[in-house]
Coordinates of C-alpha atoms in Angstrom, one line a residue:
X30 CA 0.2 0.0 -0.2
X31 CA 1.3 3.5 -1.0
X32 CA 3.2 5.3 1.9
X33 CA 1.2 8.2 1.9
X34 CA -2.1 6.2 1.9
X35 CA -0.7 4.5 5.2
X36 CA 0.2 7.8 6.8
X37 CA -3.4 9.1 6.3
X38 CA -4.8 5.8 8.0
X39 CA -2.1 6.0 10.8
X40 CA -3.3 9.7 12.0
X41 CA -6.9 8.8 11.5
X42 CA -7.6 8.0 15.4
X43 CA -6.0 11.4 16.4
X44 CA -8.3 13.1 13.8
X45 CA -11.3 11.3 15.0
X46 CA -11.0 12.1 18.6
X47 CA -9.8 15.7 17.8
X48 CA -13.1 16.3 15.7
X49 CA -15.1 14.6 18.0
X50 CA -14.0 16.9 21.0
X51 CA -13.6 20.1 19.1
X52 CA -16.1 20.3 16.4
X53 CA -18.7 17.8 17.2
X54 CA -18.5 18.2 21.1
X55 CA -19.0 15.1 22.2
X56 CA -17.8 13.9 25.7
X57 CA -14.3 13.2 26.0
X58 CA -15.1 10.0 27.3
X59 CA -17.3 8.9 24.5
X60 CA -14.4 9.9 22.1
X61 CA -11.8 8.2 23.8
X62 CA -13.7 4.9 23.5
X63 CA -14.7 5.5 19.7
X64 CA -11.2 6.4 19.2
X65 CA -10.1 2.9 20.8
X66 CA -11.9 1.3 18.6
X67 CA -11.2 3.0 15.5
X68 CA -7.5 2.5 16.1
X69 CA -8.2 -1.3 16.6
X70 CA -10.1 -1.7 13.5
X71 CA -7.4 0.4 11.3
X72 CA -4.4 -1.7 13.1
X73 CA -6.0 -4.8 12.1
X74 CA -7.2 -3.9 8.5
X75 CA -4.3 -2.0 7.2
X76 CA -1.2 -2.5 9.7
X77 CA -1.0 -6.5 9.7
X78 CA -2.0 -6.7 13.4
X79 CA -4.1 -9.7 14.5
X80 CA -7.1 -9.2 17.0
X81 CA -5.3 -10.9 19.4
X82 CA -2.2 -8.5 19.5
X83 CA -4.7 -5.6 19.5
X84 CA -6.3 -6.9 22.7
X85 CA -2.8 -7.6 24.2
X86 CA -2.2 -4.1 23.3
X87 CA -5.0 -2.8 24.9
X88 CA -4.6 -4.7 28.1
X89 CA -1.1 -3.5 28.5
X90 CA -2.3 0.0 27.8
X91 CA -5.0 -0.1 30.7
X92 CA -2.4 -1.4 32.9
X93 CA 0.1 1.0 32.0
X94 CA -2.6 3.7 32.5
X95 CA -2.8 3.0 36.2
X96 CA -0.2 6.1 36.9
X97 CA -2.7 8.4 35.3
X98 CA -6.0 6.7 35.6
X99 CA -5.9 5.8 39.0
X100 CA -4.5 9.0 39.9
X101 CA -7.7 10.2 38.4
X102 CA -9.9 8.3 40.4
X103 CA -8.3 9.1 43.7
X104 CA -7.8 12.5 43.5
X105 CA -11.2 13.2 42.3
X106 CA -12.0 11.1 45.7
X107 CA -9.5 13.8 47.7
X108 CA -10.8 17.0 45.9
X109 CA -14.6 15.5 46.3
X110 CA -14.2 15.2 50.0
X111 CA -12.4 18.6 50.3
X112 CA -14.9 20.2 48.3
X113 CA -18.3 18.7 50.1
X114 CA -16.3 19.7 53.7
X115 CA -15.6 23.1 53.0
X116 CA -12.2 23.0 52.6
X117 CA -11.6 24.3 49.2
X118 CA -13.9 27.3 50.2
X119 CA -11.7 27.6 52.9
X120 CA -8.5 27.4 51.3
X121 CA -9.6 30.0 48.4
X122 CA -10.6 32.8 51.2
X123 CA -6.9 32.1 52.4
X124 CA -5.6 32.7 48.9
X125 CA -7.4 35.7 48.4
X126 CA -5.8 37.0 51.3
X127 CA -2.5 36.0 50.0
X128 CA -2.7 37.4 46.4
X129 CA -5.9 39.7 45.7
X130 CA -4.9 40.3 41.9
X131 CA -6.1 37.8 39.6
X132 CA -2.7 37.6 37.9
X133 CA -0.7 36.5 41.2
X134 CA -3.4 34.1 41.6
X135 CA -2.6 32.5 38.3
X136 CA 1.0 32.9 38.7
X137 CA 1.1 31.5 42.6
X138 CA -1.2 28.8 42.1
X139 CA -0.9 27.5 38.6
X140 CA 2.6 28.2 37.8
X141 CA 4.6 28.3 41.0
X142 CA 2.5 25.7 43.4
X143 CA 1.3 23.8 40.2
X144 CA 4.6 23.1 39.2
X145 CA 5.8 21.8 42.6
X146 CA 2.7 19.5 43.3
X147 CA 3.0 18.0 39.6
X148 CA 6.9 17.5 39.9
X149 CA 5.9 15.7 43.5
X150 CA 3.5 13.2 41.5
X151 CA 0.5 15.2 42.6
X152 CA -2.2 16.4 40.0
X153 CA -3.1 19.8 39.8
X154 CA -5.8 19.1 37.0
X155 CA -7.8 17.6 39.7
X156 CA -6.6 19.6 43.0
X157 CA -6.9 23.3 41.3
X158 CA -9.9 23.4 39.2
X159 CA -12.1 23.9 42.4
X160 CA -10.2 26.2 43.9
X161 CA -10.2 28.5 40.7
X162 CA -13.5 28.2 40.5
X163 CA -13.9 29.2 43.9
X164 CA -11.9 32.3 43.3
X165 CA -14.6 33.4 40.5
X166 CA -12.8 32.2 37.3
X167 CA -15.0 30.8 34.3
X168 CA -15.3 26.9 34.1
X169 CA -13.2 27.1 31.1
X170 CA -10.8 28.8 32.8
X171 CA -10.7 27.0 35.7
X172 CA -10.1 23.7 33.5
X173 CA -7.5 25.3 31.1
X174 CA -5.2 27.0 33.5
X175 CA -4.4 24.2 35.7
X176 CA -4.0 22.0 32.7
X177 CA -1.6 24.7 30.9
X178 CA 0.2 24.6 34.6
X179 CA 0.5 20.8 34.7
X180 CA 3.7 21.2 32.5
X181 CA 5.6 24.5 32.2
X182 CA 8.5 22.1 33.6
X183 CA 7.4 19.3 30.7
X184 CA 9.7 16.5 31.6
X185 CA 10.8 17.5 35.2
X186 CA 7.0 16.5 36.4
X187 CA 6.0 13.4 38.1
X188 CA 9.2 13.1 39.7
X189 CA 11.2 13.4 36.5
X190 CA 9.7 9.8 35.4
X191 CA 9.3 11.1 31.6
X192 CA 13.2 11.4 31.7
X193 CA 14.1 8.8 34.0
X194 CA 11.8 5.9 32.5
X195 CA 13.3 6.3 29.2
X196 CA 16.5 6.6 30.3
X197 CA 16.4 3.4 32.4
X198 CA 14.8 1.6 29.4
X199 CA 17.1 2.5 26.3
X200 CA 20.2 3.1 28.4
X201 CA 20.7 6.7 28.3
X202 CA 22.1 9.3 30.6
X203 CA 19.2 11.0 32.4
X204 CA 21.4 13.9 33.3
X205 CA 22.6 14.2 29.6
X206 CA 19.1 14.2 28.5
X207 CA 17.6 16.6 31.3
X208 CA 20.5 18.9 30.5
X209 CA 19.0 19.2 27.1
X210 CA 15.5 19.3 28.0
X211 CA 16.3 22.4 30.5
X212 CA 17.7 24.5 28.2
X213 CA 14.2 24.9 26.3
X214 CA 12.4 25.7 29.6
X215 CA 13.2 29.5 30.3
X216 CA 11.5 30.3 26.8
X217 CA 8.8 27.6 27.1
X218 CA 7.7 28.1 31.0
X219 CA 7.5 32.0 30.4
X220 CA 5.2 31.4 27.3
X221 CA 3.2 29.2 29.2
X222 CA 2.9 31.7 32.0
X223 CA 2.0 34.3 29.6
X224 CA -0.3 32.0 27.9
X225 CA -2.2 31.7 31.0
X226 CA -2.8 35.3 31.7
X227 CA -4.3 35.6 28.1
X228 CA -6.8 32.7 28.4
X229 CA -8.2 34.0 31.7
X230 CA -8.2 37.5 30.8
X231 CA -7.1 38.3 27.1
X232 CA -4.6 40.7 26.2
X233 CA -5.6 42.9 29.2
X234 CA -4.6 40.1 31.4
X235 CA -1.4 39.7 30.0
X236 CA -0.7 43.9 30.1
X237 CA -1.4 43.6 33.9
X238 CA 0.2 40.7 34.7
X239 CA 3.2 40.8 32.3
X240 CA 6.2 41.2 34.4
X241 CA 5.0 38.6 37.1
X242 CA 4.4 36.2 34.1
X243 CA 8.4 36.9 32.8
X244 CA 9.6 36.6 36.1
X245 CA 8.0 33.4 37.1
X246 CA 8.6 31.6 33.8
X247 CA 12.2 32.7 33.9
X248 CA 12.8 31.8 37.4
X249 CA 11.1 28.3 36.6
X250 CA 13.3 27.5 33.5
X251 CA 16.4 29.0 34.9
X252 CA 16.1 26.8 38.2
X253 CA 15.8 23.7 36.2
X254 CA 18.9 24.5 34.2
X255 CA 20.8 25.2 37.5
X256 CA 19.2 22.1 39.6
X257 CA 19.7 19.8 36.6
X258 CA 23.6 20.7 36.6
X259 CA 24.4 20.7 40.5
X260 CA 22.2 17.7 41.6
X261 CA 23.5 14.0 40.8
X262 CA 21.5 12.2 38.0
X263 CA 20.1 10.0 41.0
X264 CA 18.7 12.9 42.1
X265 CA 17.2 14.3 39.1
X266 CA 13.5 13.7 40.2
X267 CA 13.9 16.5 42.9
X268 CA 15.1 19.3 39.9
X269 CA 11.0 20.2 39.4
X270 CA 10.4 20.0 43.1
X271 CA 13.4 22.5 43.9
X272 CA 12.4 24.7 40.8
X273 CA 8.8 25.0 41.9
X274 CA 9.8 25.9 45.1
X275 CA 11.8 28.5 44.4
X276 CA 9.4 30.1 41.9
X277 CA 6.7 30.2 44.6
X278 CA 9.4 31.7 47.0
X279 CA 10.5 34.3 44.3
X280 CA 6.8 35.3 43.6
X281 CA 6.4 36.0 47.3
X282 CA 9.6 37.9 47.8
X283 CA 8.4 40.2 44.4
X284 CA 5.1 41.0 46.7
X285 CA 7.2 42.0 49.5
X286 CA 9.4 44.2 47.4
X287 CA 6.4 45.8 45.7
X288 CA 5.3 46.4 49.4
X289 CA 2.5 44.1 49.8
X290 CA 1.6 41.8 52.5
X291 CA 3.1 38.2 52.1
X292 CA -0.5 37.4 54.0
X293 CA -3.0 39.6 55.0
X294 CA -4.6 39.5 58.4
X295 CA -8.2 37.8 57.7
X296 CA -11.0 40.0 60.0
X297 CA -13.5 38.1 62.0
X298 CA -15.9 37.7 59.3
X299 CA -13.7 36.0 57.0
X300 CA -12.3 33.6 59.5
X301 CA -16.0 32.7 60.1
X302 CA -16.7 32.3 56.4
X303 CA -13.5 30.1 56.2
X304 CA -15.1 27.7 58.4
X305 CA -11.7 26.1 59.3
X306 CA -8.1 26.8 59.9
X307 CA -5.8 26.5 56.9
X308 CA -3.8 23.8 58.3
X309 CA -7.2 21.9 58.4
X310 CA -8.4 22.6 54.8
X311 CA -5.0 21.7 53.3
X312 CA -4.3 18.8 56.0
X313 CA -4.8 16.2 52.7
X314 CA -2.4 17.8 51.0
X315 CA 0.5 18.2 53.6
X316 CA 0.1 14.8 54.3
X317 CA 0.3 14.1 50.2
X318 CA 3.2 16.3 49.7
X319 CA 5.1 14.4 53.0
X320 CA 4.4 11.0 51.4
X321 CA 5.5 11.9 47.8
X322 CA 8.7 13.7 49.0
X323 CA 9.3 10.5 51.4
X324 CA 8.8 8.0 48.6
X325 CA 11.4 9.8 46.3
X326 CA 13.9 8.7 48.3
X327 CA 15.8 6.0 46.4
X328 CA 16.5 3.7 49.3
X329 CA 12.5 3.7 50.5
X330 CA 11.7 3.5 46.9
X331 CA 13.5 0.0 47.0
X332 CA 11.9 -0.9 50.4
X333 CA 8.6 -0.1 48.9
X334 CA 8.9 -2.2 46.1
X335 CA 10.5 -5.2 47.5
X336 CA 7.4 -5.3 50.1
X337 CA 5.2 -6.9 47.5
X338 CA 8.0 -7.7 44.8
X339 CA 7.3 -9.5 41.7
X340 CA 3.8 -10.1 42.2
X341 CA 3.1 -6.8 41.0
X342 CA 4.6 -7.6 37.4
X343 CA 2.0 -8.9 35.0
X344 CA 3.3 -10.6 32.0
X345 CA 0.9 -9.5 29.2
X346 CA 2.2 -11.5 26.4
X347 CA 5.6 -13.2 25.5
X348 CA 8.3 -10.6 26.9
X349 CA 5.8 -7.9 27.5
X350 CA 5.0 -7.2 31.0
X351 CA 3.8 -4.4 33.0
X352 CA 5.3 -3.7 36.6
X353 CA 2.6 -1.8 38.4
X354 CA 5.0 -0.6 41.2
X355 CA 2.2 -0.5 43.3
X356 CA 3.3 1.2 46.7
X357 CA 5.9 3.6 44.9
X358 CA 3.1 5.3 42.7
X359 CA 1.6 8.4 43.9
X360 CA -1.8 7.5 43.4
X361 CA -1.4 5.0 46.2
X362 CA -0.7 7.9 48.6
X363 CA -3.1 10.1 47.2
X364 CA -5.6 7.1 48.6
X365 CA -3.7 7.0 52.0
X366 CA -3.7 10.6 52.5
X367 CA -7.2 10.7 51.8
X368 CA -8.1 8.0 54.1
X369 CA -6.3 9.2 57.0
X370 CA -7.2 12.7 56.4
X371 CA -11.0 12.1 56.5
X372 CA -11.5 11.6 60.4
X373 CA -10.3 15.2 60.3
X374 CA -12.6 16.8 57.9
X375 CA -15.8 14.8 57.4
X376 CA -18.1 15.4 60.3
X377 CA -21.2 13.0 60.0
X378 CA -21.7 9.8 58.3
X379 CA -24.3 11.5 56.0
X380 CA -21.7 13.7 54.8
X381 CA -19.2 10.8 53.9
X382 CA -22.0 8.8 52.0
X383 CA -22.7 12.2 50.3
X384 CA -18.8 12.4 49.2
X385 CA -18.7 8.6 48.1
X386 CA -21.8 9.0 45.8
X387 CA -20.5 12.1 44.1
X388 CA -17.2 10.9 43.9
X389 CA -18.6 7.7 42.1
X390 CA -20.4 10.3 39.7
X391 CA -17.4 12.0 38.9
X392 CA -14.6 9.8 38.4
X393 CA -15.9 7.1 36.2
X394 CA -15.7 9.1 32.9
X395 CA -12.5 10.7 33.4
X396 CA -10.9 6.9 34.6
X397 CA -12.3 5.3 31.9
X398 CA -11.2 7.9 29.3
X399 CA -7.8 7.8 30.6
X400 CA -7.5 4.0 30.3
X401 CA -8.8 4.1 26.7
X402 CA -6.3 6.6 25.5
X403 CA -3.8 4.7 26.7
X404 CA -4.7 1.7 24.8
X405 CA -5.3 3.7 21.8
X406 CA -1.3 4.5 21.9
X407 CA -0.6 0.8 23.0
X408 CA -2.3 -0.1 19.9
X409 CA -0.6 2.1 17.6
X410 CA 2.9 1.2 19.1
X411 CA 2.2 -2.6 18.8
X412 CA 0.9 -2.8 15.6
X413 CA 2.4 -4.6 12.6
X414 CA 4.0 -6.8 15.4
X415 CA 3.8 -10.4 16.2
X416 CA 4.9 -13.0 18.7
X417 CA 8.0 -14.6 17.1
X418 CA 10.1 -16.8 19.3
X419 CA 8.5 -15.6 22.5
X420 CA 9.2 -12.4 21.8
X421 CA 6.8 -9.4 20.5
X422 CA 8.7 -8.1 17.3
X423 CA 8.3 -7.5 13.4
X424 CA 8.5 -10.3 10.8
X425 CA 11.8 -9.6 8.9
X426 CA 11.0 -6.9 6.4
X427 CA 7.6 -5.8 8.3
X428 CA 9.3 -3.2 10.6
X429 CA 8.1 -0.3 8.4
X430 CA 4.4 -1.6 9.0
X431 CA 3.9 0.2 12.1
X432 CA 1.4 2.9 13.0
X433 CA 4.1 5.2 14.8
X434 CA 7.1 4.2 12.5
X435 CA 4.9 5.4 9.6
X436 CA 4.2 8.6 10.8
X437 CA 7.5 9.4 11.9
X438 CA 9.7 7.8 9.0
X439 CA 7.0 10.1 6.7
X440 CA 7.9 13.4 8.5
X441 CA 11.6 12.7 8.1
X442 CA 11.8 12.1 4.4
X443 CA 8.9 14.7 3.8
X444 CA 11.1 17.4 5.6
X445 CA 14.6 16.2 5.3
X446 CA 17.2 18.7 6.8
X447 CA 14.0 20.6 8.3
X448 CA 12.9 17.6 10.1
X449 CA 14.0 19.3 13.6
X450 CA 11.4 22.4 13.0
X451 CA 8.7 19.6 12.5
X452 CA 9.9 16.7 14.9
X453 CA 8.5 18.0 18.3
X454 CA 4.7 17.7 16.5
X455 CA 5.5 13.7 17.1
X456 CA 6.0 14.5 21.1
X457 CA 2.8 16.3 20.6
X458 CA 0.9 13.9 18.9
X459 CA 2.3 11.3 21.1
X460 CA 1.1 12.7 24.3
X461 CA -2.1 14.0 23.0
X462 CA -3.1 10.9 22.1
X463 CA -2.0 8.9 25.6
X464 CA -2.7 11.9 28.0
X465 CA 1.2 10.9 29.0
X466 CA 4.4 12.7 28.0
X467 CA 6.3 9.5 29.5
X468 CA 4.2 7.0 27.2
X469 CA 5.1 9.3 24.1
X470 CA 9.0 9.3 24.9
X471 CA 8.9 5.3 25.1
X472 CA 6.9 4.8 22.3
X473 CA 8.5 7.5 19.9
X474 CA 12.1 6.5 20.9
X475 CA 12.8 4.2 18.1
X476 CA 11.5 6.2 15.5
X477 CA 13.3 9.7 16.6
X478 CA 16.7 7.1 16.8
X479 CA 16.1 6.0 13.3
X480 CA 15.0 9.4 11.7
X481 CA 17.9 11.3 13.4
X482 CA 20.4 8.4 12.3
X483 CA 19.2 8.5 8.7
X484 CA 19.6 12.1 8.7
X485 CA 22.8 12.4 10.5
X486 CA 21.5 14.4 13.5
X487 CA 22.1 14.8 17.0
X488 CA 20.0 12.1 18.5
X489 CA 19.8 13.5 22.2
X490 CA 18.8 17.0 21.1
X491 CA 15.8 16.0 19.0
X492 CA 14.7 13.4 21.6
X493 CA 14.7 16.1 24.1
X494 CA 12.8 18.3 21.9
X495 CA 10.1 15.4 21.4
X496 CA 10.1 15.3 25.4
X497 CA 9.4 18.8 25.6
X498 CA 6.8 19.2 23.1
X499 CA 5.0 16.1 24.8
X500 CA 5.0 18.1 28.1
X501 CA 3.2 20.9 26.0
X502 CA 0.9 18.7 24.8
X503 CA -0.7 18.2 28.6
X504 CA -2.2 21.8 27.6
X505 CA -4.5 19.9 25.1
X506 CA -4.3 16.2 26.4
X507 CA -8.2 15.0 26.4
X508 CA -7.4 12.7 29.6
X509 CA -5.9 15.8 31.4
X510 CA -9.0 17.8 30.2
X511 CA -11.5 15.3 31.1
X512 CA -10.0 15.2 34.5
X513 CA -10.3 18.7 35.4
X514 CA -13.6 19.1 34.1
X515 CA -15.0 16.1 35.8
X516 CA -14.1 17.7 39.6
X517 CA -15.9 20.9 38.9
X518 CA -18.9 19.0 37.2
X519 CA -18.2 20.7 33.8
X520 CA -17.9 17.8 31.7
X521 CA -18.8 18.6 28.1
X522 CA -16.4 21.7 28.0
X523 CA -13.2 19.8 26.8
X524 CA -13.7 20.6 23.3
X525 CA -14.1 24.4 24.2
X526 CA -10.8 23.9 26.3
X527 CA -9.0 22.4 23.4
X528 CA -9.7 25.0 21.1
X529 CA -8.9 27.6 23.6
X530 CA -5.8 26.1 24.5
X531 CA -4.8 24.5 20.8
X532 CA -3.2 27.8 19.7
X533 CA -1.1 27.8 22.6
X534 CA -0.1 24.2 22.3
X535 CA 0.8 25.1 18.9
X536 CA 2.9 28.1 18.9
X537 CA 4.8 26.7 21.9
X538 CA 5.5 23.6 19.8
X539 CA 6.8 25.7 16.8
X540 CA 9.1 27.7 19.0
X541 CA 10.5 24.4 20.6
X542 CA 11.1 23.2 16.9
X543 CA 12.8 26.7 15.9
X544 CA 14.7 26.4 18.9
X545 CA 15.8 22.7 18.2
X546 CA 16.7 24.0 14.6
X547 CA 19.1 27.0 16.2
X548 CA 20.8 24.6 18.6
X549 CA 21.6 21.9 15.8
X550 CA 22.6 24.2 12.8
X551 CA 23.5 27.4 14.5

């Protein structure tokens, strides 16, 4: 079959999902399931994939999604508990005392605090939308801003798993890859910060918060460059944590320099309206942050893994398996922190019953969507392969008949020397489909390596740009947007959010391509 036809067929799943969400305004959950079915059919009919391999790939994707899907499930439980017990309302009142201006709220919450949260393994797309809504932002902004704020640090999020996982799998130097990624971040993080102001309040918002956005973005990006060089490779997971904390401190220092109070004293009426002290309102998050920092210590990570050991490694087919690493996953500790905080926040059995019922109503759709999108990603990655000598691999001469390979090689052949300019599109594509930069980095490694070898380009630079664009895709990843919309009962606005954020993601990806081209050729 003609290569151009195969290319069109390979990108049909992403087009189906995108059109359904943005133009037909169908739900993200429905489109993720439709996308899953369409991907399976195309893989079977046109990419030499058996129904059994499609089923195994789907199972692998669903299990691999647990870091996202179960995180969605349990963070929605935590936020629902905080919402119905009044903790979210209390936090919003205290935040107004810290930052009355909308642009300050956006920078402190979504750039500083959001970057810190996602770096330790928590999810701002679940935690922050209810707070943004309580602060007076529109539902669209309350969803879009935390999604944008999910990844100004791109690959240093989630304890730098998007860097460390492919480094482990493909025997790469995590420090070298991290330093190549970090060089993009002063520009990318600053553009993220400015785009948040634009989405929330248009050009007037950019005008009012321009200085704070530039300071926040540059601080975040430059901090990453510094920490990735001074910390050992074994501690690269802490780069984002420290950078987020530094950004928060700098933003508060900026308030102090401008003569503003760091924390305005609340009057009696405001304290009464809050209903609880700040420590109590944020108690679940204090527990979660503490747990995430503790489990980031290598010795504790090893001990937690050994506690369950090989029982959590599930063989899918032949040599393919998924290691769940249950006690090392942030979602487990979200659940534990929620259980431990429940006696502090929940006042009655009736309130507990209401929380569980609302949680089940809110959580099922984004959880299913996340799992289905991972299934799509793995079907594409496994397409064209067969079990040969107890190994999942390609029949000799058939390695190019793979959906991801067709996309990557077509881009390389079409664009040639200008490939660095467009190669980040693959990172954007991979993360949009799977909802995870980590999955995109793993699945597209072979394509990037093959393309750069053919074109004689610096692999590590191109791979770093691919990873950066994968982080940028968090702004438009359906899995994250569905998650954010669910916690404020606004499912159905996913298409509007993507439409609003898509120009930002495209512009940032183009900037990444331009920077990569300059690094390689200049």
